[in-house]
XYZ file of C-alpha atoms in Angstrom:
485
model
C 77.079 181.275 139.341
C 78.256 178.268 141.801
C 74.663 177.380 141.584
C 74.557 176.763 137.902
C 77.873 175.405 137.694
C 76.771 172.725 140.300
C 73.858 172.263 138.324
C 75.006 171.697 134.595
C 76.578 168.681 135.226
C 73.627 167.255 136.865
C 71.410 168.739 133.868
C 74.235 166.429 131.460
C 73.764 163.876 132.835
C 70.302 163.611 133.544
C 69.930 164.073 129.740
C 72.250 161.019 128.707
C 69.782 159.330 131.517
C 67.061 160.235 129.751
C 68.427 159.448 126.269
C 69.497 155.689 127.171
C 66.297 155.446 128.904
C 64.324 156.562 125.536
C 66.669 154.698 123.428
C 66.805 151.053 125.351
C 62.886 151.255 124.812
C 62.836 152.278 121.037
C 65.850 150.889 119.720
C 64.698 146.869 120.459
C 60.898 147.893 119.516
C 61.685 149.681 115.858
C 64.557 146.741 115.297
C 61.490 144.446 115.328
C 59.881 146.512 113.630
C 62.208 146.828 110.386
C 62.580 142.893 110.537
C 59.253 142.422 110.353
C 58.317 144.759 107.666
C 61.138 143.542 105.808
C 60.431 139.421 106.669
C 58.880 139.308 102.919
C 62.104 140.170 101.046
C 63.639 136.928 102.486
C 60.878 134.880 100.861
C 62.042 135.228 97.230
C 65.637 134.965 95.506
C 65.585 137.983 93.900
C 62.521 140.429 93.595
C 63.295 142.989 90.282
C 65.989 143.337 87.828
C 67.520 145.801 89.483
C 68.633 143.581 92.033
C 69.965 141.255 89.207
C 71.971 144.270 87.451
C 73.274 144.916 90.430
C 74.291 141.122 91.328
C 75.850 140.371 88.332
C 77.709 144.177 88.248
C 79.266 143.066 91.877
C 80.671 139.884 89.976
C 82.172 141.242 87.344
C 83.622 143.883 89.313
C 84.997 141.418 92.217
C 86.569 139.184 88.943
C 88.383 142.543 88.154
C 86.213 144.342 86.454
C 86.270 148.248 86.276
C 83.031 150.791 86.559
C 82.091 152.597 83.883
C 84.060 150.568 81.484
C 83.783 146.651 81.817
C 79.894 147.166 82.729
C 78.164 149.929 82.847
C 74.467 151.591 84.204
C 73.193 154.919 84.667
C 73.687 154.997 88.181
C 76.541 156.450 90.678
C 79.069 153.297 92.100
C 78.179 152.812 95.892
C 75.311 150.165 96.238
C 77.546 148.255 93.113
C 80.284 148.690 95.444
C 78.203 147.750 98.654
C 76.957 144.375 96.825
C 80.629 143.582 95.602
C 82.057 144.212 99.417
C 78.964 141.859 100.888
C 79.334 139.086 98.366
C 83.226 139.140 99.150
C 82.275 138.602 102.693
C 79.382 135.953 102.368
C 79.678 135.334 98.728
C 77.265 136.022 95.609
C 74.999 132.886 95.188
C 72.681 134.727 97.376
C 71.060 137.741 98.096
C 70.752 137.395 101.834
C 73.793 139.231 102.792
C 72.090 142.522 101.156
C 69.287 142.024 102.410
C 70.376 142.170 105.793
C 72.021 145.347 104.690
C 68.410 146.480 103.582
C 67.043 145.478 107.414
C 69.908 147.832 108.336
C 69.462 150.531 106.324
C 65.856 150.424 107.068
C 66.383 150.813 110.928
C 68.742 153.262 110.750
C 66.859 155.744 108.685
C 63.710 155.242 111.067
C 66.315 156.122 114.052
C 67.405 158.860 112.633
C 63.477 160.281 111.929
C 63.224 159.158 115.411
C 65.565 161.148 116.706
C 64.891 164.323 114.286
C 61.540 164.298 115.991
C 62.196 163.712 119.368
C 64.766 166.833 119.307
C 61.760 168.663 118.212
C 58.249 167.767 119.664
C 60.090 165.318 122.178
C 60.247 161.139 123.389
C 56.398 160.591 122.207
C 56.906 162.062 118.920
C 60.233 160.012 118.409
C 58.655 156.948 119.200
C 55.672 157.959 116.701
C 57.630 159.066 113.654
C 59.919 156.212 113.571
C 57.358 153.669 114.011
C 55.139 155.347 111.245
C 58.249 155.325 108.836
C 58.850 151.570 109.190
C 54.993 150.882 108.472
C 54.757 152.706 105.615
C 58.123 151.950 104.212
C 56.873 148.924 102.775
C 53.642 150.647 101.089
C 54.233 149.757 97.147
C 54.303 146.931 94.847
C 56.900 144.210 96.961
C 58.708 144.471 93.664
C 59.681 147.787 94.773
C 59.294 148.060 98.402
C 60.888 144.946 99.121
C 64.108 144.638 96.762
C 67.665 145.474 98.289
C 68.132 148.263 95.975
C 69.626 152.446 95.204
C 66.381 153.836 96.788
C 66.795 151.443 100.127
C 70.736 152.728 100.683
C 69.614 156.502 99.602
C 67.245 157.081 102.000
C 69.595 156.258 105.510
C 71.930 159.130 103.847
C 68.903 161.657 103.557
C 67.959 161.125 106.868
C 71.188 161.488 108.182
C 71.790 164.678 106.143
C 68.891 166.369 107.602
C 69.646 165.294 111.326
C 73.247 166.373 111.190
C 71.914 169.964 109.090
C 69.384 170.203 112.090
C 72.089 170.205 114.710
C 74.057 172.855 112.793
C 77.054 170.441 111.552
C 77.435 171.281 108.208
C 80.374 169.611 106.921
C 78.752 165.832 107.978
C 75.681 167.145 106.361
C 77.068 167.684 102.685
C 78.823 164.585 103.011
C 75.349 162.741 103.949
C 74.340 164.504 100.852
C 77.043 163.265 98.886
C 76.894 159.692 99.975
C 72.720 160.049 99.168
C 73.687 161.692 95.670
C 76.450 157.984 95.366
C 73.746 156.013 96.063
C 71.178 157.471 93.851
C 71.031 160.759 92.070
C 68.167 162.026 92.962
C 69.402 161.507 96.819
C 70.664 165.030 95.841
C 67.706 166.357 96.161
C 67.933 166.483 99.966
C 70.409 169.261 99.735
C 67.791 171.845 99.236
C 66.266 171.949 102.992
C 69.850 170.816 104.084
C 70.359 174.703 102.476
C 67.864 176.148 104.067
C 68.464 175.208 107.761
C 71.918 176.573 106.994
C 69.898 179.800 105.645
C 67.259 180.151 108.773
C 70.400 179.345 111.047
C 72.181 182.217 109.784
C 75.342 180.553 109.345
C 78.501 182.231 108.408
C 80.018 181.729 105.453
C 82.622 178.957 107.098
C 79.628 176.917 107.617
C 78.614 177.452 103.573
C 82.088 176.149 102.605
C 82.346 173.413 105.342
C 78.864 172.048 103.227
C 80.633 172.586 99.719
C 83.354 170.972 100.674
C 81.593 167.659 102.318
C 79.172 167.889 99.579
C 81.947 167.615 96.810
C 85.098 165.645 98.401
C 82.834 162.080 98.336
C 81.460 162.260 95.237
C 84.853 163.819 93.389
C 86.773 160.734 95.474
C 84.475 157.961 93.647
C 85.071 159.828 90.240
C 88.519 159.053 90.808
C 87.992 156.240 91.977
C 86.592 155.213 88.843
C 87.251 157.073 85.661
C 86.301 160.574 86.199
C 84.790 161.085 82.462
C 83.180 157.735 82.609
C 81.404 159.182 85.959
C 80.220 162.141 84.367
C 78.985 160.717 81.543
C 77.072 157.783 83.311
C 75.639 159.528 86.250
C 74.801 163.082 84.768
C 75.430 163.666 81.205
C 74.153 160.736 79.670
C 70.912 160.328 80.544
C 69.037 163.149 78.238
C 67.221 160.400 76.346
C 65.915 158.000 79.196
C 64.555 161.498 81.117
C 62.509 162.668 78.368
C 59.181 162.036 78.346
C 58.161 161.882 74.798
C 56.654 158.573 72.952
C 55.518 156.823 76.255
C 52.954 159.637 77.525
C 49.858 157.366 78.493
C 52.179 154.406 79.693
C 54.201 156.136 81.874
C 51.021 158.696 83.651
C 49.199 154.930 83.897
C 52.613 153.803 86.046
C 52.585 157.195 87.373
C 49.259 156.700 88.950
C 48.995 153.158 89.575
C 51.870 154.086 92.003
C 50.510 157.052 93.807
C 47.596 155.079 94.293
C 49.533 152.577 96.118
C 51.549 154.946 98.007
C 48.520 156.415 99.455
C 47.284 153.629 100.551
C 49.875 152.627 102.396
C 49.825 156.395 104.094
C 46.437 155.895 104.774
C 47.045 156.572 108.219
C 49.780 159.744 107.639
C 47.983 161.794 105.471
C 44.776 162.507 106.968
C 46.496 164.346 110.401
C 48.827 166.464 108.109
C 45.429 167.700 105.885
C 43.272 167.929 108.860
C 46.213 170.364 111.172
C 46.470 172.327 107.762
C 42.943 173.733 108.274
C 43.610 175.166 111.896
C 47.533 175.382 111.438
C 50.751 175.320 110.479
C 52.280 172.024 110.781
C 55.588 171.021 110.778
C 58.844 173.608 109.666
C 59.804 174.938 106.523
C 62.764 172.755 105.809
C 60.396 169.502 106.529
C 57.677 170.802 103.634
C 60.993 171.556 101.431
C 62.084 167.888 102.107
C 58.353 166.490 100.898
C 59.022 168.988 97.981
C 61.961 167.951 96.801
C 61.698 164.323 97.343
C 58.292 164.719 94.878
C 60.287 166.636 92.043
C 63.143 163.873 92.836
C 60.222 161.385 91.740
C 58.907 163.169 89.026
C 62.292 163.557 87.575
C 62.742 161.872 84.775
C 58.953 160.570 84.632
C 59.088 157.060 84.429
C 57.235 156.738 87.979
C 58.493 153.494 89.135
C 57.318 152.821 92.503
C 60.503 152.592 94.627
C 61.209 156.032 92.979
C 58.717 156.750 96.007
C 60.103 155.274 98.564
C 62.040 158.616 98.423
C 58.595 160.687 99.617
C 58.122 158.451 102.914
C 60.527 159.867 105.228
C 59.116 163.474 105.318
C 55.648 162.471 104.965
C 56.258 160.491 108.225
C 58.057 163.338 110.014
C 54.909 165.405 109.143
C 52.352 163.085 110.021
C 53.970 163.290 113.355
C 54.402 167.144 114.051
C 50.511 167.060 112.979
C 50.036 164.542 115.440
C 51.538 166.904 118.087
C 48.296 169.426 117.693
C 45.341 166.580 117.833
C 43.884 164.987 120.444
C 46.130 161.421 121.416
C 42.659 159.649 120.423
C 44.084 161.012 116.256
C 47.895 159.239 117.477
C 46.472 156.102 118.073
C 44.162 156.320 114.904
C 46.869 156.862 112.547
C 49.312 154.416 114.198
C 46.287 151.177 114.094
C 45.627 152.763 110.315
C 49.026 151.980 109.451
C 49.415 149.007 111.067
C 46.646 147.500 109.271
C 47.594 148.557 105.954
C 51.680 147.166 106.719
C 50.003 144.222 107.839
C 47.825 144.195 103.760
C 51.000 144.581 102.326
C 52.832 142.475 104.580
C 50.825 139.753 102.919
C 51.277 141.075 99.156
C 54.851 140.452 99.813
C 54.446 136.994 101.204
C 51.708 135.480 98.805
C 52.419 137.543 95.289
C 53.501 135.199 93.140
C 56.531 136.405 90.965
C 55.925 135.115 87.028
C 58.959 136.981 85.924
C 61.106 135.039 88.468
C 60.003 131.507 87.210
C 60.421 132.691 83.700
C 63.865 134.348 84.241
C 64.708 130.839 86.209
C 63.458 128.701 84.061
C 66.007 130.542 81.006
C 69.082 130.442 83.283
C 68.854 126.767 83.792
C 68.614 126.805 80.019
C 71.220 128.628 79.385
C 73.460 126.909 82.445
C 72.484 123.459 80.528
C 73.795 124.419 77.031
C 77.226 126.492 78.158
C 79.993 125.881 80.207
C 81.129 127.906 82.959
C 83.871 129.937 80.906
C 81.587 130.779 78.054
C 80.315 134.243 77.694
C 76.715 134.670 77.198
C 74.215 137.663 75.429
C 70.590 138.028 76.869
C 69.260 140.116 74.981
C 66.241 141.090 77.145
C 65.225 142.936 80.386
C 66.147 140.729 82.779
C 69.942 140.652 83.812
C 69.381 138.726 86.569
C 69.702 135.518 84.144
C 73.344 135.371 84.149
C 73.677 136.159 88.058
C 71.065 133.073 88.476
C 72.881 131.004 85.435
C 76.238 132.047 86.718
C 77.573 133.241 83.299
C 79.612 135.704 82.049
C 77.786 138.553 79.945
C 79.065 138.890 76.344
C 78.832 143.054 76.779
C 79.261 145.687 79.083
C 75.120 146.523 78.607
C 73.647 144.101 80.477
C 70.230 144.776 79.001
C 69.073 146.075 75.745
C 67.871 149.206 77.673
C 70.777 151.574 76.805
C 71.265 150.239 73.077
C 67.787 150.642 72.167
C 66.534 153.869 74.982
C 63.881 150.434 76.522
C 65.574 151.289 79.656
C 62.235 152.534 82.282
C 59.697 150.738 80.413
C 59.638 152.877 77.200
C 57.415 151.771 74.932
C 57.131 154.047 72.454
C 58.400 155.137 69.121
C 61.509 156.227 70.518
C 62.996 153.179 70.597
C 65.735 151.811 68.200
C 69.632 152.115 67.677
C 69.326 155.563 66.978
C 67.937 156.504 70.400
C 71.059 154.451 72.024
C 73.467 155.899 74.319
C 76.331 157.821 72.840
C 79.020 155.427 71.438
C 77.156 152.575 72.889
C 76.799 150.518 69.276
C 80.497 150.851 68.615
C 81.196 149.413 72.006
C 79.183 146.766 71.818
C 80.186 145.645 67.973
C 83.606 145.726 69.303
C 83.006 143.437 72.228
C 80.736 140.909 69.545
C 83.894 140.815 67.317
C 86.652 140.291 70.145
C 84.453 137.894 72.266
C 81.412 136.452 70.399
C 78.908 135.018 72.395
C 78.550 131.186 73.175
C 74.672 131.832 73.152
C 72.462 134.457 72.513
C 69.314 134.257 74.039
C 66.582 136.727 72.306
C 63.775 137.474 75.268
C 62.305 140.358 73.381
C 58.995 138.829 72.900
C 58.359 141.270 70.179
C 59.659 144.009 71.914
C 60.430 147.261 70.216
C 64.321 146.156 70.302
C 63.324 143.024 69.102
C 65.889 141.386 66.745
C 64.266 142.171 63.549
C 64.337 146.041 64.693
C 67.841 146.571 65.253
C 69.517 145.848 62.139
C 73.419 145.639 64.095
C 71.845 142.186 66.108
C 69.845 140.607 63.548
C 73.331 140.730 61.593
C 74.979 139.447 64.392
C 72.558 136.492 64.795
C 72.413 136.054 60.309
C 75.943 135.645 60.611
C 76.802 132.509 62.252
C 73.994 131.869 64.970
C 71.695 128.664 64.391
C 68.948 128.448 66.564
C 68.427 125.740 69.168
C 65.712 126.154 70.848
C 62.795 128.060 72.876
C 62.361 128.381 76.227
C 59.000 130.686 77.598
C 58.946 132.205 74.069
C 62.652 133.244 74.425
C 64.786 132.065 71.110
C 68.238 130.736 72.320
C 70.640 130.987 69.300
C 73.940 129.078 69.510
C 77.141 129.747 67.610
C 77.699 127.724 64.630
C 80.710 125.437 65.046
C 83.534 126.651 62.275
C-alpha cells in the first residue's frame, strides 16, 4: 500500500510530463497546419452568399435589430451572433476578423480529434488523426471549404461533444451538442454516438439527465433569447418545403455527386486504410462508425448536397483512417499522410487561383447600387446574392434577404416548385407590409430569368408596375428606381 501511494503521484505527474511533452510538439505543428490550409480564405473578400447573409444579418442586428423578426434565415442564432460580436470588436467592412475565427475553429476541432485518438491508440495516433483532419478539411469546392461559415463553427462543438462523452462527462457533452445543434441543425446529429458511449458505459440514470439537461438549457436559453416561437418556427418547423426533394430530382443528385466526388478526392489518402483493415478487421469503435453514420444522414438531410454540408463527414472519417492506421504496417501511415498532403496541396491551389465570377458580378452591382443611393436609403435585391448590400453598405428593404424563402429558390431549387405559393408561411404578408411602410429607394432585379423572376411572382411585378421606372442594367441585373411623387 505505501508502495503505491508513493508511486501515484509519480505516475501523475509523469503523465502531465508526458502530455506537455506531446502537446508542445503538436500544438505549434497542427497551428501551422490550420493556417496554412486555411491561407486561401484570406485571398478573397467574401467566398459564398452565405457569408454575405450572414454579414449583413450581424449589421442589422448590431444597429438593433432583433432575430427572427427584423431579418430572418432558416438557421439557429450563434454564428449570426459570433459575426455581430467580431465585427463589434474589429468592425464589419471586412471579413478577416471571422476568418481568424475559422483558423480557430479549425485548430481546435483537429486538437480535439487529436486528443480523442491519442486517449485511444496513443501519441502517434494523435499526431496522425489531427494532421489528417486539417488536410482534408479543405477537400471541396473553396466556395465551401474555405468560407467562414455554420458548418466551420459546428464541427469544433462535435468534436468536443464526443471527447467530453468519451471521458464519461455527460453534462459538458449535451451542452457541446447543444452549442453544435446553435450553430447548425444538423450539428445535432452528433448526439446519437454521444448516446451510445453513455449506453456501452452503463451510466446511471443521473448521467442520462445530466445529458438532457446540457443538451436542452443552451438551446432553450437562445430561444429566449430571441423569441421563442420565432425559434421554433425558423430552425425546426419551417423548413418542410426547402427539405423536400420533389421538382429538382436530377439537379440536386448532379450536386449530390459532383460533391462526393470531390470529397473523395480529397480523402484519397483516408479511405483506402479504413477499406483495406475492413477485410482482416474491425476497425475503429462503435460510437466512431455511428459518428460517420450520422454525420452522412446529417448530409443527406434535406438533399440539396451542398458541399460544405460535408465538411460535417471529415472528422470521423479522419478518426477512422487513423485507428485503421493502427493495424498496417507504418510504410501504409506514411502513404496516407504524403496522399493527403498532395491532394491539400491540389486544393490548396484551387483556392488560391479559382477565379470567383459571382464576386465580380455581385461587386460590380454594389458599386451600382452605392452610386445611385445614399447611405440612409433602404434597398431590395431581389436575387441570390445578399452579400450586395454588406459590400454596398445598404440597408435591405425586407427582413428576406434573398428571394429564397418567398419563392422556396432557397438550395438551388430549380424546379416547378417554385413561386409565391411555395413561400414560407406568412412570408408574403410580411414582406407587402414592409414594401408599404418602407418602399425601397431601388430595386435591383438579378433574377436573370430565374423561376422567381419578376414576371412570375405577380406581388413584385406589382410592386415594380406601380411606381418603379427603370434606370439601368448592370451584368444583366435591371435596377428600378422609385419614381419621384
Amino acid at each position: 500500500m505505501l508502495v503505491e501511494l508513493l508511486e501515484s503521484p509519480r505516475s501523475a505527474v509523469e503523465s502531465r510530463v508526458s502530455d506537455r511533452g506531446f502537446w508542445r510538439r503538436a500544438l505549434p505543428l497542427l497551428a501551422l497546419l490550420a493556417c496554412v490550409t486555411r491561407a486561401p480564405s484570406f485571398v478573397q473578400p467574401l467566398w459564398n452568399p452565405d457569408e454575405g447573409y450572414l454579414a449583413v444579418q450581424a449589421r442589422i442586428l448590431a444597429d438593433g435589430g432583433e432575430l427572427y423578426e427584423t431579418v430572418v434565415d432558416r438557421k439557429p442564432p450563434f454564428v449570426p451572433w459570433l459575426y455581430e460580436a467580431a465585427f463589434a470588436v474589429f468592425g464589419s467592412g471586412s471579413l478577416t476578423s471571422v476568418r481568424v475565427l475559422a483558423v480557430v475553429a479549425q485548430l481546435s476541432t483537429a486538437v480535439l480529434l487529436a486528443s480523442l485518438a491519442r486517449r485511444r491508440w496513443g501519441d502517434r495516433a494523435g499526431r496522425t488523426a489531427g494532421v489528417l483532419y486539417l488536410l482534408a478539411s479543405i477537400g471541396l469546392n473553396p466556395e465551401d471549404a474555405q468560407a467562414a461559415t455554420f458548418e466551420v463553427f459546428m464541427l469544433p462543438c462535435t468534436a468536443a461533444a464526443m471527447w467530453c462523452a468519451d471521458r464519461r462527462r455527460w453534462g459538458a457533452a449535451g451542452a457541446a451538442v447543444a452549442c453544435a445543434f446553435l450553430a447548425k441543425q444538423t450539428g445535432g446529429a452528433v448526439l446519437v454516438p454521444v448516446v451510445w458511449l453513455l449506453y456501452r458505459h452503463g451510466a446511471p440514470r443521473t448521467d442520462l439527465v445530466r445529458l438532457g439537461v446540457g443538451a436542452a438549457l443552451p438551446v432553450l436559453c437562445a430561444a429566449l433569447l430571441t423569441d421563442p416561437a420565432g425559434f421554433l418556427f425558423w430552425t425546426v418547423t419551417g423548413s418542410g418545403a426547402y427539405a423536400s426533394f420533389t421538382g429538382s430530382e436530377l439537379h440536386v443528385l448532379g450536386r449530390g455527386l459532383t460533391n462526393t466526388a470531390i470529397l473523395a478526392v480529397a480523402c484519397a489518402g483516408l479511405i483506402p486504410p479504413v477499406v483495406r483493415v475492413l477485410r482482416i478487421a474491425r476497425t475503429g469503435s462503435a460510437e466512431l462508425w455511428l459518428w460517420g453514420a450520422s454525420s452522412a444522414a446529417a448530409v443527406l438531410l434535406g438533399f440539396h448536397f451542398f458541399g460544405h454540408y460535408y465538411l460535417q463527414l471529415i472528422p470521423p472519417i479522419a478518426l477512422l483512417a487513423t485507428a485503421a492506421l493502427q493495424i498496417l504496417p507504418h510504410d501504409r501511415l506514411v502513404k496516407a499522410v504524403l496522399t493527403s498532403a498532395c491532394c491539400c496541396t491540389l486544393f490548396l491551389a484551387w483556392g488560391l487561383l479559382a477565379p470567383r465570377p459571382d464576386l465580380t458580378h455581385a461587386q460590380r452591382l454594389a458599386a451600382a447600387v452605392a452610386h445611385r443611393t445614399d447611405p440612409g436609403d433602404r434597398v431590395l435585391v431581389w436575387g441570390i446574392h445578399p452579400e450586395i448590400y454588406w459590400l454596398a453598405d445598404r440597408t435591405p428593404a425586407s427582413r428576406f434577404l434573398t428571394a429564397g424563402l418567398l419563392t422556396n429558390y432557397s438550395g438551388g431549387r430549380n424546379g416547378p416548385q417554385v413561386g409565391e405559393k411555395y413561400a414560407v408561411e406568412g412570408a408574403w404578408p410580411a414582406f407587402r407590409a414592409e414594401m408599404s411602410a418602407h418602399p425601397p429607394t431601388l430595386v435591383v432585379d438579378d433574377s436573370h430569368d430565374k423561376p422567381y423572376a419578376p414576371e412570375r411572382v405577380p406581388t413584385l411585378r406589382r410592386l415594380l408596375a406601380g411606381g418603379y421606372e427603370e434606370v439601368g442594367v448592370v451584368d444583366g441585373a435591371v435596377l428600378y428606381a422609385r419614381e419621384r411623387d
